Tab-separated table of C-alpha atoms in Angstrom:
chain	number	residue	atom	x	y	z
A	125	MET	CA	6.561	-13.453	10.160
A	126	ALA	CA	9.199	-13.468	7.471
A	127	GLN	CA	12.422	-15.235	8.248
A	128	ARG	CA	15.442	-13.219	9.287
A	129	ARG	CA	18.146	-12.992	6.657
A	130	GLY	CA	21.066	-15.302	7.083
A	131	GLY	CA	18.870	-18.353	7.671
A	132	ASN	CA	16.985	-20.417	5.164
A	133	SER	CA	14.811	-18.138	3.100
A	134	SER	CA	11.201	-18.712	2.146
A	135	ARG	CA	10.975	-18.763	-1.622
A	136	GLN	CA	7.515	-18.398	-3.042
A	137	GLY	CA	6.847	-18.223	-6.741
A	138	ASN	CA	5.392	-15.152	-8.398
A	139	PRO	CA	1.580	-15.559	-8.240
A	140	LYS	CA	1.190	-13.516	-11.405
A	141	ALA	CA	3.847	-15.119	-13.556
A	142	GLY	CA	1.660	-17.934	-14.865
A	143	ALA	CA	-1.057	-15.574	-16.003
A	144	LYS	CA	1.359	-13.304	-17.806
A	145	ALA	CA	3.821	-15.689	-19.371
A	146	GLY	CA	2.167	-15.508	-22.750
A	147	SER	CA	1.814	-11.757	-22.910
A	148	GLY	CA	3.623	-11.320	-26.174
A	149	GLY	CA	2.170	-7.937	-27.102
A	150	ARG	CA	4.465	-6.013	-24.809
A	151	SER	CA	7.655	-4.442	-26.014
A	152	LYS	CA	10.689	-6.410	-24.960
A	153	PRO	CA	13.285	-5.055	-22.532
A	154	SER	CA	16.716	-4.612	-24.047
A	155	GLY	CA	18.342	-6.941	-21.509
A	156	ALA	CA	16.314	-10.036	-22.424
A	157	SER	CA	17.786	-11.518	-25.582
A	158	ARG	CA	18.617	-14.922	-27.010
A	159	ASN	CA	19.324	-17.596	-24.392
A	160	ARG	CA	19.198	-21.345	-24.034
A	161	ASP	CA	15.544	-21.336	-22.904
A	162	ASP	CA	14.285	-19.204	-25.802
A	163	ARG	CA	15.937	-20.542	-28.948
A	164	ALA	CA	13.201	-19.243	-31.252
A	165	TYR	CA	13.734	-15.600	-30.347
A	166	GLU	CA	15.064	-13.500	-33.248
A	167	PRO	CA	16.094	-9.827	-33.327
A	168	ASN	CA	13.425	-7.288	-34.229
A	169	VAL	CA	13.201	-7.071	-38.015
A	170	ASN	CA	9.694	-5.616	-38.354
A	171	GLY	CA	10.947	-2.186	-39.321
A	172	ARG	CA	10.244	-0.448	-36.038
A	173	LYS	CA	12.608	2.290	-34.972
A	174	PRO	CA	14.956	1.230	-32.185
A	175	ALA	CA	14.135	2.542	-28.749
A	176	PHE	CA	15.775	5.828	-27.854
A	177	LYS	CA	18.784	5.359	-25.590
A	178	PRO	CA	20.181	8.378	-23.736
A	179	GLY	CA	23.823	8.999	-24.516
A	180	ARG	CA	23.532	8.140	-28.198
A	181	ILE	CA	22.769	11.655	-29.360
A	182	VAL	CA	23.743	13.297	-32.633
A	183	LYS	CA	24.201	16.995	-32.040
A	184	HIS	CA	22.925	19.556	-34.541
A	185	ASN	CA	23.054	23.374	-34.529
A	186	GLN	CA	26.642	23.456	-33.348
A	187	GLY	CA	26.512	27.262	-33.208
A	188	LYS	CA	23.708	27.202	-30.659
A	189	ASP	CA	25.580	24.573	-28.661
A	190	ALA	CA	28.676	26.783	-28.594
A	191	ALA	CA	26.620	29.745	-27.348
A	192	ARG	CA	25.045	27.587	-24.651
A	193	GLU	CA	28.461	26.373	-23.533
A	194	ALA	CA	29.688	29.977	-23.358
A	195	GLN	CA	26.742	30.870	-21.118
A	196	GLN	CA	27.532	27.958	-18.837
A	197	ALA	CA	31.164	29.010	-18.647
A	198	ALA	CA	30.092	32.534	-17.639
A	199	LYS	CA	28.214	31.234	-14.585
A	200	PRO	CA	30.064	31.473	-11.280
A	201	GLN	CA	31.936	28.252	-10.621
A	202	GLU	CA	32.208	26.524	-7.261
A	203	GLU	CA	35.491	27.101	-5.531
A	204	ALA	CA	37.962	24.243	-5.805
A	205	ARG	CA	38.394	22.358	-2.541
A	206	GLU	CA	41.781	21.901	-0.992
A	207	PRO	CA	42.575	18.194	-0.515
A	208	PHE	CA	41.676	17.061	3.003
A	209	VAL	CA	44.663	15.988	5.094
A	210	LEU	CA	43.960	13.454	7.816
A	211	PRO	CA	45.298	14.768	11.131
A	212	PRO	CA	47.782	12.632	13.081
A	213	ARG	CA	46.147	9.468	14.374
A	214	PRO	CA	45.759	8.914	18.128
A	215	GLU	CA	48.281	6.600	19.723
A	216	GLY	CA	47.037	3.060	20.062
A	217	PRO	CA	46.651	-0.196	18.171
A	218	VAL	CA	46.027	-0.342	14.445
A	219	PRO	CA	42.833	-2.230	13.541
A	220	ARG	CA	43.220	-5.760	12.260
A	221	ARG	CA	42.494	-6.326	8.585
A	222	ALA	CA	39.958	-9.100	8.070
A	223	PRO	CA	40.039	-11.193	4.875
A	224	PHE	CA	37.905	-9.992	1.975
A	225	ALA	CA	34.344	-11.261	2.441
A	226	LEU	CA	31.119	-11.381	0.446
A	227	MET	CA	27.910	-10.543	2.298
A	228	VAL	CA	25.161	-12.350	0.410
A	229	THR	CA	21.448	-11.614	0.757
A	230	ASP	CA	19.252	-14.598	-0.071
A	231	PRO	CA	15.697	-14.210	-1.428
A	232	TRP	CA	12.875	-13.903	1.056
A	233	ASP	CA	9.121	-14.234	0.636
A	234	ASP	CA	8.671	-10.616	-0.510
A	235	TYR	CA	11.804	-10.238	-2.650
A	236	ALA	CA	13.876	-12.290	-5.089
A	237	LEU	CA	16.438	-11.744	-7.821
A	238	ILE	CA	14.841	-13.904	-10.525
A	239	ASP	CA	17.284	-13.571	-13.426
A	240	MET	CA	20.025	-11.277	-14.733
A	241	GLY	CA	22.170	-10.664	-17.779
A	242	HIS	CA	23.062	-8.306	-20.614
A	243	GLY	CA	23.119	-5.327	-18.266
A	244	GLN	CA	19.708	-5.863	-16.687
A	245	LYS	CA	18.116	-7.660	-13.756
A	246	LEU	CA	14.671	-9.164	-13.268
A	247	GLU	CA	13.398	-8.972	-9.695
A	248	ARG	CA	10.259	-9.895	-7.767
A	249	TYR	CA	8.876	-7.444	-5.230
A	250	GLY	CA	5.816	-9.066	-3.696
A	251	ALA	CA	3.370	-9.635	-6.549
A	252	TYR	CA	5.285	-7.336	-8.943
A	253	THR	CA	8.120	-8.325	-11.269
A	254	ILE	CA	10.426	-5.490	-12.315
A	255	VAL	CA	13.174	-5.033	-14.933
A	256	ARG	CA	15.921	-2.500	-14.177
A	257	PRO	CA	19.383	-1.691	-15.566
A	258	GLU	CA	22.317	-3.344	-13.774
A	259	SER	CA	25.832	-2.777	-15.085
A	260	GLN	CA	27.191	-5.680	-13.006
A	261	ALA	CA	24.900	-8.195	-14.739
A	262	MET	CA	27.440	-9.043	-17.433
A	263	GLY	CA	26.407	-12.623	-18.169
A	264	SER	CA	23.398	-13.844	-20.147
A	265	PRO	CA	19.799	-14.285	-19.006
A	266	ARG	CA	18.829	-17.855	-18.127
A	267	LEU	CA	15.057	-17.511	-18.391
A	268	ALA	CA	12.931	-17.262	-21.526
A	269	LYS	CA	12.290	-13.898	-23.125
A	270	SER	CA	8.583	-14.327	-22.448
A	271	VAL	CA	9.298	-14.291	-18.684
A	272	TRP	CA	11.092	-10.953	-18.981
A	273	ASP	CA	8.381	-9.566	-21.270
A	274	ALA	CA	5.727	-10.421	-18.672
A	275	ALA	CA	7.205	-8.033	-16.070
A	276	ASP	CA	4.926	-5.448	-14.492
A	277	ALA	CA	7.361	-2.514	-14.747
A	278	PHE	CA	10.409	-1.605	-16.854
A	279	PHE	CA	12.883	1.166	-16.115
A	280	SER	CA	14.850	2.810	-18.884
A	281	GLY	CA	17.196	5.760	-18.734
A	282	ASP	CA	20.629	6.757	-17.540
A	283	LEU	CA	22.888	3.811	-16.726
A	284	GLU	CA	24.467	5.707	-13.839
A	285	GLU	CA	23.157	4.652	-10.430
A	286	GLU	CA	21.798	8.134	-9.685
A	287	GLY	CA	20.864	8.961	-13.276
A	288	PRO	CA	17.295	9.944	-14.229
A	289	GLY	CA	15.011	7.883	-16.400
A	290	ARG	CA	11.434	6.704	-16.563
A	291	TRP	CA	9.251	3.729	-15.770
A	292	ARG	CA	7.019	1.966	-18.262
A	293	TYR	CA	4.018	0.033	-17.022
A	294	PRO	CA	2.194	-2.309	-19.436
A	295	GLU	CA	-0.755	-2.040	-17.046
A	296	PRO	CA	-1.399	0.843	-14.618
A	297	LEU	CA	0.263	0.427	-11.211
A	298	GLY	CA	0.219	2.482	-8.045
A	299	GLU	CA	3.295	4.461	-7.046
A	300	THR	CA	3.759	2.505	-3.798
A	301	TRP	CA	3.123	-0.955	-2.431
A	302	GLU	CA	3.515	-2.553	0.995
A	303	THR	CA	6.447	-4.895	1.500
A	304	HIS	CA	8.540	-6.151	4.384
A	305	TRP	CA	11.803	-7.590	5.619
A	306	ASP	CA	11.605	-9.814	8.674
A	307	ASP	CA	8.556	-8.425	10.522
A	308	ILE	CA	9.269	-4.794	9.591
A	309	ARG	CA	6.802	-3.433	7.064
A	310	PHE	CA	7.605	-0.498	4.790
A	311	TYR	CA	6.719	0.884	1.371
A	312	GLY	CA	8.268	-0.007	-1.927
A	313	ARG	CA	7.893	2.773	-4.475
A	314	PHE	CA	8.733	3.595	-8.077
A	315	THR	CA	11.129	6.568	-8.098
A	316	ALA	CA	12.586	8.678	-10.912
A	317	PHE	CA	16.084	7.292	-10.288
A	318	ARG	CA	15.282	3.586	-10.869
A	319	HIS	CA	15.270	2.875	-7.129
A	320	VAL	CA	12.318	1.213	-5.456
A	321	GLY	CA	12.385	2.748	-1.988
A	322	PHE	CA	14.930	0.373	-0.461
A	323	PHE	CA	18.000	-1.659	-1.389
A	324	PRO	CA	17.409	-5.396	-0.841
A	325	GLU	CA	21.139	-6.240	-0.799
A	326	GLN	CA	21.403	-4.197	2.413
A	327	ALA	CA	19.408	-6.898	4.228
A	328	ALA	CA	22.660	-8.708	5.060
A	329	HIS	CA	23.852	-5.564	6.861
A	330	TRP	CA	20.495	-5.079	8.577
A	331	ALA	CA	20.714	-8.564	10.083
A	332	TRP	CA	24.339	-8.014	11.167
A	333	MET	CA	23.541	-4.630	12.758
A	334	ASP	CA	20.524	-6.110	14.532
A	335	ARG	CA	22.778	-8.692	16.194
A	336	GLN	CA	25.397	-6.086	17.143
A	337	ILE	CA	22.804	-3.912	18.882
A	338	ARG	CA	20.983	-6.749	20.648
A	339	SER	CA	24.223	-8.231	21.974
A	340	ALA	CA	25.464	-4.915	23.415
A	341	TYR	CA	25.719	-4.508	27.198
A	342	LEU	CA	26.033	-0.771	27.716
A	343	GLY	CA	23.631	-0.297	30.615
A	344	ARG	CA	21.601	2.009	28.352
A	345	ALA	CA	20.081	2.073	24.887
A	346	PRO	CA	22.761	2.213	22.144
A	347	ARG	CA	22.755	5.424	20.114
A	348	VAL	CA	22.868	4.955	16.322
A	349	LEU	CA	23.407	7.595	13.636
A	350	ASN	CA	22.199	6.815	10.102
A	351	LEU	CA	23.700	9.273	7.587
A	352	PHE	CA	22.381	9.508	4.020
A	353	GLY	CA	19.584	7.401	5.514
A	354	TYR	CA	17.159	7.533	2.540
A	355	SER	CA	13.800	5.880	3.351
A	356	GLY	CA	14.924	4.668	6.760
A	357	VAL	CA	14.645	0.885	6.701
A	358	ALA	CA	18.014	0.571	8.485
A	359	SER	CA	16.789	3.120	11.037
A	360	LEU	CA	13.698	0.992	11.691
A	361	VAL	CA	15.837	-2.137	12.114
A	362	ALA	CA	18.083	-0.351	14.631
A	363	ALA	CA	15.136	1.100	16.568
A	364	ARG	CA	13.371	-2.263	16.761
A	365	ALA	CA	16.591	-3.808	18.134
A	366	GLY	CA	16.551	-1.285	20.986
A	367	ALA	CA	18.623	1.655	19.745
A	368	GLU	CA	17.919	5.370	19.936
A	369	VAL	CA	18.259	6.443	16.298
A	370	THR	CA	19.118	9.709	14.587
A	371	HIS	CA	18.290	9.572	10.879
A	372	VAL	CA	19.791	12.260	8.617
A	373	ASP	CA	19.140	12.839	4.916
A	374	ALA	CA	19.365	15.967	2.762
A	375	SER	CA	16.115	15.099	0.976
A	376	LYS	CA	12.911	16.232	2.669
A	377	LYS	CA	11.038	13.759	0.487
A	378	ALA	CA	13.230	10.828	1.615
A	379	VAL	CA	12.752	11.754	5.279
A	380	GLY	CA	9.022	11.865	4.606
A	381	TYR	CA	9.253	8.324	3.224
A	382	GLY	CA	11.003	7.276	6.428
A	383	LYS	CA	8.263	8.688	8.640
A	384	GLU	CA	5.627	6.902	6.549
A	385	ASN	CA	7.573	3.653	6.900
A	386	GLN	CA	7.791	4.087	10.670
A	387	MET	CA	4.007	4.413	10.894
A	388	LEU	CA	3.404	1.433	8.605
A	389	ALA	CA	5.842	-0.692	10.626
A	390	GLY	CA	4.009	0.109	13.844
A	391	LEU	CA	7.229	1.496	15.327
A	392	ASP	CA	5.974	5.045	15.902
A	393	ASP	CA	6.648	4.590	19.624
A	394	LYS	CA	10.358	3.951	18.986
A	395	PRO	CA	12.874	6.796	19.489
A	396	ILE	CA	13.828	7.959	15.979
A	397	ARG	CA	14.790	11.557	15.221
A	398	TRP	CA	14.131	12.389	11.561
A	399	ILE	CA	16.388	15.250	10.422
A	400	VAL	CA	16.634	17.004	7.028
A	401	ASP	CA	20.206	18.275	6.869
A	402	ASP	CA	23.491	18.126	5.031
A	403	ALA	CA	25.321	15.094	6.435
A	404	MET	CA	28.729	16.759	6.706
A	405	LYS	CA	27.406	19.870	8.417
A	406	PHE	CA	25.361	17.771	10.840
A	407	VAL	CA	28.387	15.713	11.893
A	408	GLN	CA	30.513	18.823	12.322
A	409	ARG	CA	27.862	20.341	14.582
A	410	GLU	CA	27.691	17.132	16.610
A	411	ILE	CA	31.459	17.379	17.167
A	412	ARG	CA	31.022	20.900	18.572
A	413	ARG	CA	28.075	19.796	20.732
A	414	GLY	CA	30.041	16.880	22.157
A	415	ASN	CA	27.426	14.290	21.118
A	416	VAL	CA	28.607	10.740	20.488
A	417	TYR	CA	27.115	7.581	18.966
A	418	ASP	CA	27.670	3.876	19.528
A	419	GLY	CA	27.008	2.975	15.903
A	420	ILE	CA	27.267	4.954	12.675
A	421	LEU	CA	25.949	3.983	9.230
A	422	LEU	CA	26.941	5.789	6.030
A	423	ASP	CA	25.523	5.048	2.598
A	424	PRO	CA	26.639	8.088	0.580
A	425	PRO	CA	26.008	8.680	-3.129
A	426	LYS	CA	28.803	9.487	-5.549
A	427	PHE	CA	27.400	12.997	-5.928
A	428	GLY	CA	24.703	14.881	-4.067
A	429	ARG	CA	23.480	18.222	-2.796
A	430	GLY	CA	22.365	19.270	0.659
A	431	PRO	CA	19.103	21.114	1.384
A	432	LYS	CA	20.885	24.475	0.969
A	433	GLY	CA	22.850	23.511	-2.125
A	434	GLU	CA	25.837	22.003	-0.299
A	435	VAL	CA	27.864	19.790	-2.630
A	436	TRP	CA	28.843	16.211	-1.843
A	437	GLN	CA	31.602	14.534	-3.890
A	438	LEU	CA	32.360	10.999	-2.695
A	439	PHE	CA	36.009	10.621	-3.654
A	440	GLU	CA	36.933	14.149	-2.574
A	441	MET	CA	34.997	14.308	0.694
A	442	LEU	CA	34.846	10.759	2.046
A	443	PRO	CA	38.151	10.936	4.014
A	444	GLU	CA	36.971	14.093	5.788
A	445	MET	CA	33.562	12.561	6.492
A	446	LEU	CA	35.022	9.366	7.961
A	447	ASP	CA	37.449	11.343	10.114
A	448	ALA	CA	34.593	13.527	11.407
A	449	CYS	CA	32.490	10.458	12.181
A	450	ARG	CA	35.412	8.924	14.058
A	451	GLN	CA	35.302	11.941	16.382
A	452	ILE	CA	31.682	11.262	17.375
A	453	LEU	CA	32.114	7.532	18.002
A	454	SER	CA	31.690	6.694	21.677
A	455	LYS	CA	34.293	4.810	23.701
A	456	GLU	CA	31.853	1.870	23.758
A	457	ALA	CA	31.263	1.971	19.982
A	458	LEU	CA	29.679	-1.118	18.436
A	459	PHE	CA	30.181	-0.482	14.716
A	460	PHE	CA	31.073	2.035	12.021
A	461	THR	CA	29.761	0.930	8.617
A	462	LEU	CA	30.238	2.386	5.138
A	463	THR	CA	28.542	1.121	1.991
A	464	CYS	CA	29.217	2.553	-1.449
A	465	TYR	CA	27.651	1.978	-4.852
A	466	ALA	CA	30.617	3.390	-6.781
A	467	MET	CA	31.466	-0.022	-8.190
A	468	ARG	CA	34.293	1.376	-10.325
A	469	ALA	CA	36.194	1.854	-7.069
A	470	SER	CA	37.963	-0.904	-5.174
A	471	TYR	CA	36.861	-2.351	-1.853
A	472	ALA	CA	40.569	-2.371	-0.927
A	473	ALA	CA	40.729	1.437	-1.215
A	474	PHE	CA	37.876	1.848	1.269
A	475	ASP	CA	39.371	-0.859	3.476
A	476	GLU	CA	42.682	1.006	3.624
A	477	LEU	CA	40.974	4.330	4.351
A	478	MET	CA	38.899	2.881	7.194
A	479	ILE	CA	41.994	1.327	8.797
A	480	GLU	CA	43.805	4.659	8.589
A	481	VAL	CA	40.854	6.560	10.070
A	482	MET	CA	40.370	4.063	12.934
A	483	THR	CA	44.074	3.728	13.822
A	484	GLY	CA	44.410	4.061	17.566
A	485	ALA	CA	41.062	2.412	18.262
A	486	GLY	CA	42.164	-1.171	17.668
A	487	GLY	CA	39.315	-3.443	16.689
A	488	ILE	CA	38.972	-5.009	13.269
A	489	VAL	CA	38.036	-3.737	9.805
A	490	GLU	CA	35.982	-6.031	7.574
A	491	SER	CA	35.541	-5.198	3.885
A	492	GLY	CA	34.146	-6.748	0.752
A	493	GLU	CA	31.074	-6.629	-1.457
A	494	LEU	CA	27.337	-6.900	-0.943
A	495	MET	CA	25.696	-9.448	-3.217
A	496	LEU	CA	22.274	-10.793	-4.117
A	497	SER	CA	21.705	-14.494	-4.643
A	498	GLU	CA	19.437	-15.593	-7.468
A	499	GLU	CA	16.185	-17.252	-6.484
A	500	LYS	CA	17.491	-20.650	-7.582
A	501	GLY	CA	20.843	-19.937	-5.941
A	502	GLU	CA	22.927	-20.627	-9.045
A	503	ARG	CA	24.447	-17.159	-9.487
A	504	LYS	CA	25.164	-14.069	-7.411
A	505	LEU	CA	25.065	-10.392	-8.362
A	506	ASN	CA	27.494	-7.934	-6.795
A	507	THR	CA	25.840	-4.580	-6.163
A	508	SER	CA	28.005	-2.478	-3.837
A	509	LEU	CA	31.145	-2.264	-1.721
A	510	TYR	CA	31.324	-2.137	2.041
A	511	THR	CA	33.820	-1.614	4.809
A	512	ARG	CA	33.088	-1.588	8.516
A	513	TRP	CA	34.907	-1.297	11.804
A	514	ARG	CA	33.917	-3.070	14.990
A	515	PRO	CA	35.624	-3.801	18.314
A	516	LEU	CA	37.235	-7.170	18.871
A	517	THR	CA	35.259	-9.831	20.675
A	518	LYS	CA	36.652	-11.233	23.929
A	519	GLN	CA	37.690	-14.380	22.087
A	520	GLU	CA	39.519	-12.338	19.431
A	521	GLU	CA	41.278	-10.332	22.126
A	522	ALA	CA	42.390	-13.548	23.857
A	523	GLU	CA	43.846	-14.827	20.572
A	524	GLN	CA	46.059	-11.758	20.115
């Protein structure tokens, strides 16, 4: 059994690294350049054309472009949304504001952040090593270029988190592979949007949520709602801890991944409802039905579409979404967690919004950033922002 995050992690080396370290015939990833362990590396001067990079495009046929733009302008445009106004808050205490905190995920036996720098990161997923873009990796790589070149898969494409691109495999690989966190098994997979089927930095939240659910004394199974749930690893963690889970995602494919993961994990006897739906519409229907949840998770994208073309815009719609979720939190609520990969935003903005939404409920709001620790523990990579509400413990109440 793998060790639960938050304790000492098991750090095994990559079993394939030694065999591939000298594989110099592969094209080098753009993020692995000169560093202190690879002094002999020189820029490419062999006359090859530089790799194509989306965004650096010289436009020709300006007349055709103008006609295309005119056609786009003629298409019916979506109606502008009126700004959402938070209704008056219920009377009651304002949540405490906890100090800014970093939630750090350490490597475990099936995952490690190996190196990072120059806008890329080198990671180990089981026996595979993978190179992907990472705008937060602003330092320089520490490992030799040959280590980066020996990776099993390279992603290139749009630098935006949800932008399309493509994978390059020096040797053929399958689309999926089995992996795990703690004793929960699930599939890693190469997707068209540089993701790999799960987000390892979320492991710190999985461990925290697991403790919140297991320590609850409600006289019944806690009810957890996972919105924008993707491939469902958080849903599996909650179900294993004893919760009844409702998993909602607009992507039929993502929900299919979740069901596959549930079978692989051997948790098919656990109560998980898998629902393909627009997150906002689902929550609004739950308000009308009078259904409530003891824990809510949100991991929304910056932009998305529902199964019927519904539009999601993070900065426009998040206040309304949080307010709607507040209305379906039970009186015995255990947590209300938001994570966001819009790193150009500020954790303080989400912190302030969560406090405003939860005014009247008391409790405490904790906010900060999710981070990954390098395998050797020397550096940390920030990947996303988080804010979460929880009730005060008895000790915290006594200290008021």
